[in-house]
Coordinates of C-alpha atoms and ligand atoms in Angstrom, one line a residue:
X1 CA 26.9 -16.8 31.7
X2 CA 24.6 -14.5 30.1
X3 CA 24.4 -13.3 25.7
X4 CA 25.2 -9.7 27.0
X5 CA 27.7 -11.5 29.5
X6 CA 30.0 -13.4 27.0
X7 CA 29.7 -10.4 25.0
X8 CA 31.8 -8.3 27.2
X9 CA 34.1 -11.3 27.1
X10 CA 34.8 -10.9 23.3
X11 CA 33.0 -9.0 21.7
X12 CA 34.4 -4.7 20.0
X13 CA 31.0 -3.0 19.1
X14 CA 31.0 0.1 16.7
X15 CA 30.8 3.7 17.9
X16 CA 32.1 2.2 21.6
X17 CA 33.7 3.3 24.6
X18 CA 34.2 0.0 26.3
X19 CA 34.5 1.2 29.7
X20 CA 31.5 3.5 30.1
X21 CA 29.2 2.5 28.2
X22 CA 26.1 0.2 29.0
X23 CA 26.0 -3.1 28.2
X24 CA 24.0 -4.2 25.3
X25 CA 20.9 -5.6 25.4
X26 CA 20.8 -9.3 23.6
X27 CA 18.5 -9.5 20.9
X28 CA 17.0 -13.2 20.0
X29 CA 14.0 -12.2 17.1
X30 CA 12.1 -9.7 15.4
X31 CA 9.2 -9.3 12.8
X32 CA 7.6 -6.3 11.5
X33 CA 8.8 -2.8 13.7
X34 CA 9.4 -5.0 17.1
X35 CA 12.2 -6.4 18.0
X36 CA 12.2 -8.5 21.3
X37 CA 15.1 -9.5 23.3
X38 CA 16.5 -12.4 25.3
X39 CA 14.1 -12.1 28.4
X40 CA 11.5 -10.9 25.8
X41 CA 10.3 -7.3 25.8
X42 CA 10.0 -6.3 23.4
X43 CA 10.7 -2.8 21.1
X44 CA 9.9 -0.7 18.4
X45 CA 12.3 0.1 16.2
X46 CA 12.2 3.3 15.3
X47 CA 15.1 4.0 13.5
X48 CA 14.7 0.4 11.4
X49 CA 18.1 -0.5 12.6
X50 CA 20.1 2.3 11.4
X51 CA 17.8 3.3 8.7
X52 CA 18.4 0.0 6.9
X53 CA 14.8 -1.8 7.4
X54 CA 12.6 -0.4 5.5
X55 CA 9.9 -3.7 5.6
X56 CA 10.4 -4.8 8.6
X57 CA 12.5 -7.7 9.9
X58 CA 12.5 -11.4 9.2
X59 CA 10.7 -10.4 6.2
X60 CA 9.2 -13.2 4.5
X61 CA 8.6 -12.3 0.8
X62 CA 13.1 -11.0 0.5
X63 CA 14.2 -14.0 2.7
X64 CA 12.8 -16.7 0.5
X65 CA 14.1 -15.2 -2.3
X66 CA 17.2 -16.0 -0.7
X67 CA 17.1 -19.0 0.1
X68 CA 15.8 -19.9 -3.1
X69 CA 19.3 -17.7 -5.0
X70 CA 21.0 -19.4 -1.5
X71 CA 20.3 -23.0 -3.7
X72 CA 21.1 -22.2 -6.5
X73 CA 24.3 -20.2 -6.8
X74 CA 25.1 -18.6 -3.3
X75 CA 28.3 -16.9 -5.0
X76 CA 30.2 -16.9 -8.1
X77 CA 33.5 -14.2 -8.5
X78 CA 32.8 -11.1 -10.9
X79 CA 36.2 -11.4 -11.6
X80 CA 36.1 -12.9 -15.1
X81 CA 32.0 -14.0 -14.6
X82 CA 28.5 -12.9 -14.5
X83 CA 25.6 -13.9 -12.9
X84 CA 21.5 -13.2 -14.2
X85 CA 20.6 -11.6 -10.1
X86 CA 23.2 -9.2 -11.3
X87 CA 22.1 -8.1 -14.4
X88 CA 18.5 -8.3 -12.7
X89 CA 20.0 -5.9 -10.0
X90 CA 21.0 -3.8 -12.6
X91 CA 18.2 -4.1 -15.1
X92 CA 15.8 -2.5 -12.1
X93 CA 17.7 0.2 -11.4
X94 CA 17.9 2.1 -14.7
X95 CA 14.1 1.4 -14.3
X96 CA 14.6 3.4 -11.3
X97 CA 17.4 5.4 -11.3
X98 CA 18.1 9.3 -12.4
X99 CA 18.2 8.6 -16.1
X100 CA 21.3 10.0 -16.2
X101 CA 22.9 7.0 -14.8
X102 CA 24.0 3.9 -16.5
X103 CA 26.6 1.7 -15.3
X104 CA 26.5 0.3 -11.8
X105 CA 29.8 -0.7 -10.0
X106 CA 28.3 -3.8 -6.4
X107 CA 30.5 -3.5 -2.9
X108 CA 29.6 -4.6 0.0
X109 CA 29.2 -1.5 2.1
X110 CA 28.4 2.3 2.4
X111 CA 31.4 3.5 2.7
X112 CA 33.4 1.0 0.4
X113 CA 30.4 3.1 -2.0
X114 CA 31.1 6.2 -0.9
X115 CA 35.1 5.1 -1.7
X116 CA 34.5 3.9 -5.0
X117 CA 32.9 7.0 -5.7
X118 CA 35.8 8.5 -4.8
X119 CA 38.9 7.3 -6.1
X120 CA 36.7 7.2 -9.4
X121 CA 36.1 10.5 -9.3
X122 CA 40.2 11.1 -8.6
X123 CA 40.7 8.7 -11.2
X124 CA 38.5 10.4 -14.0
X125 CA 41.0 13.7 -13.7
X126 CA 43.5 11.0 -14.0
X127 CA 42.5 9.0 -16.7
X128 CA 42.2 12.5 -18.6
X129 CA 45.7 14.0 -17.7
X130 CA 44.4 16.1 -15.5
X131 CA 46.1 17.7 -12.3
X132 CA 43.1 17.6 -10.5
X133 CA 42.4 15.9 -6.8
X134 CA 40.5 18.1 -4.3
X135 CA 37.6 17.0 -3.0
X136 CA 34.4 19.4 -2.0
X137 CA 31.5 18.3 0.7
X138 CA 29.3 19.9 3.3
X139 CA 30.3 20.8 6.8
X140 CA 29.0 17.8 9.3
X141 CA 28.8 15.2 6.5
X142 CA 29.0 12.0 7.2
X143 CA 29.5 9.6 4.5
X144 CA 31.5 6.7 6.3
X145 CA 34.7 4.7 8.3
X146 CA 36.8 3.9 5.0
X147 CA 40.0 6.5 4.5
X148 CA 38.0 9.0 1.2
X149 CA 35.4 8.3 3.6
X150 CA 36.2 9.4 6.7
X151 CA 38.6 12.2 4.6
X152 CA 35.0 13.2 3.5
X153 CA 33.3 13.4 6.6
X154 CA 32.9 16.3 8.7
X155 CA 31.5 15.4 12.1
X156 CA 35.0 15.3 13.6
X157 CA 35.2 13.3 16.3
X158 CA 34.6 10.7 13.7
X159 CA 37.9 11.6 12.3
X160 CA 39.9 13.6 14.5
X161 CA 42.8 10.5 15.3
X162 CA 43.4 10.5 11.5
X163 CA 44.0 14.5 10.6
X164 CA 46.7 15.0 7.7
X165 CA 46.6 11.4 6.8
X166 CA 43.3 11.9 4.8
X167 CA 42.9 13.3 0.7
X168 CA 42.2 17.1 -0.1
X169 CA 38.8 17.7 1.5
X170 CA 37.9 22.1 1.7
X171 CA 34.6 21.9 2.9
X172 CA 31.0 24.0 2.4
X173 CA 28.8 24.9 4.6
X174 CA 25.0 22.6 3.5
X175 CA 21.9 25.6 2.5
X176 CA 20.3 25.5 5.0
X177 CA 17.4 27.8 5.4
X178 CA 18.8 31.5 4.7
X179 CA 22.0 30.5 4.6
X180 CA 21.9 29.8 0.9
X181 CA 23.9 32.4 -0.8
X182 CA 26.4 31.9 1.3
X183 CA 27.0 27.5 0.3
X184 CA 26.8 28.3 -3.6
X185 CA 29.8 31.5 -2.9
X186 CA 31.5 29.7 -0.9
X187 CA 31.2 26.6 -3.4
X188 CA 31.5 29.4 -6.3
X189 CA 35.6 30.1 -4.4
X190 CA 36.3 27.1 -3.4
X191 CA 36.1 25.5 -7.2
X192 CA 38.0 28.7 -8.5
X193 CA 41.2 28.5 -5.7
X194 CA 41.5 24.3 -5.2
X195 CA 41.5 21.4 -8.5
X196 CA 38.7 20.3 -8.0
X197 CA 37.9 16.9 -9.2
X198 CA 34.4 16.0 -7.3
X199 CA 31.8 17.4 -4.5
X200 CA 29.7 14.8 -2.7
X201 CA 27.3 15.1 -0.7
X202 CA 24.0 13.3 1.5
X203 CA 21.3 14.8 -0.9
X204 CA 18.2 16.6 0.9
X205 CA 19.0 15.4 4.8
X206 CA 22.5 14.8 6.4
X207 CA 21.8 11.8 8.6
X208 CA 24.1 11.6 11.1
X209 CA 24.7 15.3 11.6
X210 CA 21.0 15.1 13.2
X211 CA 19.0 14.8 10.4
X212 CA 19.7 17.9 8.6
X213 CA 17.4 19.5 5.6
X214 CA 18.4 21.4 3.0
X215 CA 15.9 22.1 -0.2
X216 CA 16.4 20.7 -3.4
X217 CA 16.4 24.5 -5.3
X218 CA 19.6 24.5 -3.3
X219 CA 21.2 21.5 -4.2
X220 CA 20.0 21.5 -7.8
X221 CA 21.6 25.4 -8.0
X222 CA 25.1 24.2 -6.7
X223 CA 25.6 21.1 -9.0
X224 CA 25.1 23.4 -11.5
X225 CA 27.7 25.5 -10.4
X226 CA 29.8 22.2 -10.6
X227 CA 28.6 21.0 -13.7
X228 CA 30.1 24.7 -14.6
X229 CA 33.4 23.3 -14.1
X230 CA 33.8 21.0 -14.5
X231 CA 34.3 18.6 -11.4
X232 CA 31.7 15.3 -11.2
X233 CA 28.7 16.0 -8.3
X234 CA 28.2 12.7 -5.6
X235 CA 25.1 12.0 -4.5
X236 CA 25.3 9.8 -1.6
X237 CA 21.9 8.1 -1.2
X238 CA 23.6 5.7 1.4
X239 CA 20.8 7.0 3.5
X240 CA 18.4 8.8 1.4
X241 CA 17.7 6.0 -0.8
X242 CA 14.1 3.4 -1.5
X243 CA 11.9 6.0 -0.6
X244 CA 13.5 7.4 3.3
X245 CA 12.6 10.7 1.6
X246 CA 9.0 9.8 0.2
X247 CA 10.5 9.7 -3.6
X248 CA 12.5 6.7 -4.7
X249 CA 15.3 8.3 -4.3
X250 CA 15.6 11.9 -2.4
X251 CA 17.4 12.8 -6.5
X252 CA 14.1 12.5 -7.8
X253 CA 12.9 15.6 -5.9
X254 CA 16.1 17.7 -7.9
X255 CA 15.7 19.2 -11.2
X256 CA 20.3 19.0 -12.0
X257 CA 21.5 15.4 -11.8
X258 CA 24.3 13.8 -9.7
X259 CA 27.1 11.7 -11.8
X260 CA 27.4 9.2 -9.7
X261 CA 25.1 7.7 -6.6
X262 CA 25.8 5.7 -4.4
X263 CA 23.6 3.3 -2.5
X264 CA 23.3 0.7 0.1
X265 CA 21.4 0.5 3.9
X266 CA 18.0 -0.3 2.8
X267 CA 19.0 -1.6 -0.8
X268 CA 18.4 -5.4 0.3
X269 CA 16.0 -3.9 2.9
X270 CA 18.8 -4.5 5.5
X271 CA 18.7 -8.4 5.1
X272 CA 22.5 -8.9 3.6
X273 CA 25.0 -6.4 3.0
X274 CA 25.1 -5.2 0.0
X275 CA 26.2 -1.3 -1.7
X276 CA 26.4 0.0 -5.7
X277 CA 28.1 2.9 -6.9
X278 CA 26.4 4.2 -10.0
X279 CA 27.7 6.3 -12.9
X280 CA 27.0 8.0 -16.3
X281 CA 27.9 6.1 -19.4
X282 CA 30.5 9.6 -19.4
X283 CA 32.4 8.7 -16.5
X284 CA 32.8 4.3 -17.4
X285 CA 34.2 6.3 -21.1
X286 CA 36.8 7.8 -19.3
X287 CA 38.2 4.4 -18.2
X288 CA 37.4 2.2 -21.6
X289 CA 41.2 2.6 -23.0
X290 CA 42.9 -0.3 -25.1
X291 CA 45.5 1.1 -22.1
X292 CA 44.6 -1.3 -18.5
X293 CA 45.9 1.4 -16.9
X294 CA 43.2 3.4 -17.2
X295 CA 41.0 0.6 -15.9
X296 CA 39.1 0.9 -12.4
X297 CA 41.8 -1.7 -10.0
X298 CA 39.1 -1.3 -7.4
X299 CA 37.2 -4.7 -6.1
X300 CA 36.0 -6.8 -3.7
X301 CA 36.0 -10.6 -2.8
X302 CA 32.2 -11.0 -2.3
X303 CA 31.2 -8.1 -5.3
X304 CA 27.6 -8.6 -7.0
X305 CA 27.2 -11.4 -4.1
X306 CA 24.0 -13.3 -6.0
X307 CA 22.7 -13.8 -2.9
X308 CA 22.9 -10.8 -2.3
X309 CA 21.2 -9.3 -5.4
X310 CA 18.7 -11.6 -5.2
X311 CA 17.8 -9.3 -1.4
X312 CA 17.8 -6.4 -3.2
X313 CA 15.7 -7.6 -6.2
X314 CA 13.2 -9.1 -3.8
X315 CA 13.3 -5.9 -1.9
X316 CA 12.8 -2.9 -4.5
X317 CA 9.5 -4.9 -5.8
X318 CA 8.1 -4.5 -2.6
X319 CA 9.2 -1.0 -2.4
X320 CA 7.4 -0.7 -5.1
X321 CA 3.8 -1.9 -4.8
X322 CA 0.7 0.0 -4.3
X323 CA 1.1 -1.0 -0.3
X324 CA 4.0 0.1 0.6
X325 CA 4.1 3.5 -1.3
X326 CA 1.0 3.4 0.5
X327 CA 2.4 3.7 4.0
X328 CA 5.2 5.8 3.0
X329 CA 2.3 8.6 2.1
X330 CA 0.0 7.5 5.8
X331 CA 4.0 7.6 7.8
X332 CA 4.8 10.8 6.1
X333 CA 1.0 12.9 6.5
X334 CA 1.0 10.5 10.5
X335 CA 5.1 12.9 10.6
X336 CA 3.5 15.9 9.8
X337 CA 0.8 15.9 12.0
X338 CA 2.7 15.0 15.3
X339 CA 5.1 18.2 14.6
X340 CA 2.3 20.7 14.1
X341 CA 1.8 19.7 17.4
X342 CA 5.1 19.7 18.9
X343 CA 6.7 22.5 17.6
X344 CA 5.3 25.2 19.4
X345 CA 6.3 23.1 21.8
X346 CA 8.3 25.5 25.4
X347 CA 11.0 23.1 25.0
X348 CA 11.4 22.5 21.3
X349 CA 13.9 24.6 19.1
X350 CA 12.2 23.1 15.5
X351 CA 10.7 19.9 14.0
X352 CA 11.3 18.9 10.7
X353 CA 9.8 16.2 8.6
X354 CA 10.8 14.6 5.0
X355 CA 9.0 11.4 4.1
X356 CA 8.9 8.8 6.8
X357 CA 12.3 11.2 8.1
X358 CA 10.8 13.6 11.5
X359 CA 13.0 15.1 13.4
X360 CA 12.7 17.4 16.5
X361 CA 15.0 19.2 18.2
X362 CA 14.6 19.7 22.3
X363 CA 16.1 22.7 24.2
X364 CA 19.2 22.4 26.2
X365 CA 21.2 24.6 28.6
X366 CA 24.1 23.4 27.5
X367 CA 25.9 22.8 24.0
X368 CA 24.7 19.2 23.6
X369 CA 27.8 16.8 22.0
X370 CA 26.8 14.0 20.4
X371 CA 27.1 11.9 23.2
X372 CA 26.4 14.1 25.5
X373 CA 24.3 13.8 29.3
X374 CA 21.3 14.5 27.3
X375 CA 21.5 12.3 25.0
X376 CA 22.0 9.5 27.3
X377 CA 18.9 10.4 29.8
X378 CA 17.0 10.5 26.1
X379 CA 17.9 7.4 25.1
X380 CA 17.7 5.1 28.3
X381 CA 14.1 6.7 28.6
X382 CA 13.6 5.3 25.5
X383 CA 14.7 2.2 25.8
X384 CA 13.3 2.1 29.1
X385 CA 9.9 2.5 26.9
X386 CA 11.0 -0.4 24.5
X387 CA 11.3 2.2 22.2
X388 CA 14.8 1.8 19.9
X389 CA 15.4 5.8 19.0
X390 CA 18.8 6.9 18.7
X391 CA 19.2 10.8 19.1
X392 CA 22.0 12.6 17.9
X393 CA 22.6 15.6 21.0
X394 CA 19.4 16.9 22.1
X395 CA 17.9 15.7 18.5
X396 CA 15.9 13.0 18.8
X397 CA 14.5 11.0 14.8
X398 CA 12.3 8.9 13.5
X399 CA 12.8 6.6 10.7
X400 CA 10.8 3.9 11.4
X401 CA 10.2 0.7 8.7
X402 CA 7.7 1.8 6.2
X403 CA 5.7 -1.0 7.8
X404 CA 5.9 0.4 11.2
X405 CA 1.0 0.6 12.1
X406 CA 0.3 3.5 13.1
X407 CA -0.8 2.1 17.1
X408 CA 3.6 1.5 16.8
X409 CA 4.2 5.0 15.5
X410 CA 1.3 7.2 18.4
X411 CA 3.0 5.4 20.7
X412 CA 6.8 6.4 19.4
X413 CA 5.1 10.1 19.5
X414 CA 4.2 9.8 22.9
X415 CA 7.4 8.5 24.6
X416 CA 9.0 11.6 23.0
X417 CA 6.5 13.9 23.9
X418 CA 6.9 12.0 27.3
X419 CA 10.8 12.3 26.9
X420 CA 10.5 16.0 26.0
X421 CA 9.1 16.6 28.8
X422 CA 11.7 14.7 31.0
X423 CA 15.0 16.2 30.2
Ligands
PLP501 C1 25.5 4.9 7.0 C2 25.8 6.0 6.1 C3 27.3 5.4 5.4 C4 28.4 4.6 5.3 O1 27.9 3.3 5.4 P1 28.1 1.6 6.0 O2 27.1 0.9 5.5 O3 27.9 2.4 7.9 O4 29.7 1.6 5.7 C5 27.7 6.7 4.3 N1 27.0 7.2 3.7 C6 26.3 7.5 4.3 C7 24.9 8.9 3.9 C8 25.5 6.8 5.9 O5 23.7 7.4 5.8

């Protein structure tokens, strides 16, 4: 049996209708921005394997750090114990995060980073004896697949089977260009009419919605409105963090600071699953009490796994090198050139770029659904050409590893241009 045949016998894949989906491709190795399947066909990984892999596959520097940690202390429970790798990650993050972030809490994926933030927002008011139970989120947001994260997510087919079983979430429109006032007004209206505990948002770029972008000034205004009403703000930087937007964090573009930040995906350079939620001292202090009931009773077995911490430290070291910063700037410049080249194409609705993130919306006759026919046609075309891209409906986006070469990048652009003509 081939790997693919064995796979279909045993495995259940994410976001997959196994009856109608195509068989998965078995990847046997990766290096830099490239992947090879079991038949040795080569693919360019143009979406950094779901946005986790900025420094390339099988990165030796991170692998060495992981090996060293594995043979020193692979894991120890974090209840009642601590260790240097966790402390070093905290110190490093304090250097690079917005200055008001003072405490960090470890978990192991983006959804749990969000879950922790939402639970903290709700318990913060519980601990203060204030009844605030509503969470505010954007339309078409994506914050993950655990229950509170799912409740905050606004993409309906991810969540429709569970409607009626969620915590209270009220949605406001995204302040895309021209719609800012509607978003501000909606926020004020929600705050006036509900007991709001927190506002969670993907800063500047909504990833899963199809790389929908909005301006830092609009986000600053929304945060300001929340602050006026003592509503806690949660920046979900799970996708945008660690250089994707051209700065270390998307919040680095924004004049207001959030109360909490969620991190995962590129945190460990796409090696070991790990996540972090960060907090202001003020949030932490609402749980700091002689009364044990005010503690945050939340934890995961693999909390602060030392090996994950070592991977995170090595990744942040790589991100901070001049070489990596130059790569990010190079890709951004290249994206902008490609954008101006194709945005006037008759089959293009719009194109947009922020940092290494590029998206182009292709004209379609029908309203394109997330996993609609145009999406399938595009996806298959890209795979056939040896380029890994996962369109969202009629939106094709690129989120390359920062080490992708110019030659590889040009091949990705060329393939997208061909696809636009083809569909
Ligand atoms: C991917 C993502 C999540 C969920 O992370 P997982 O590790 O898949 O659970 C949460 N928020 C945002 C913005 C994401 O892009």
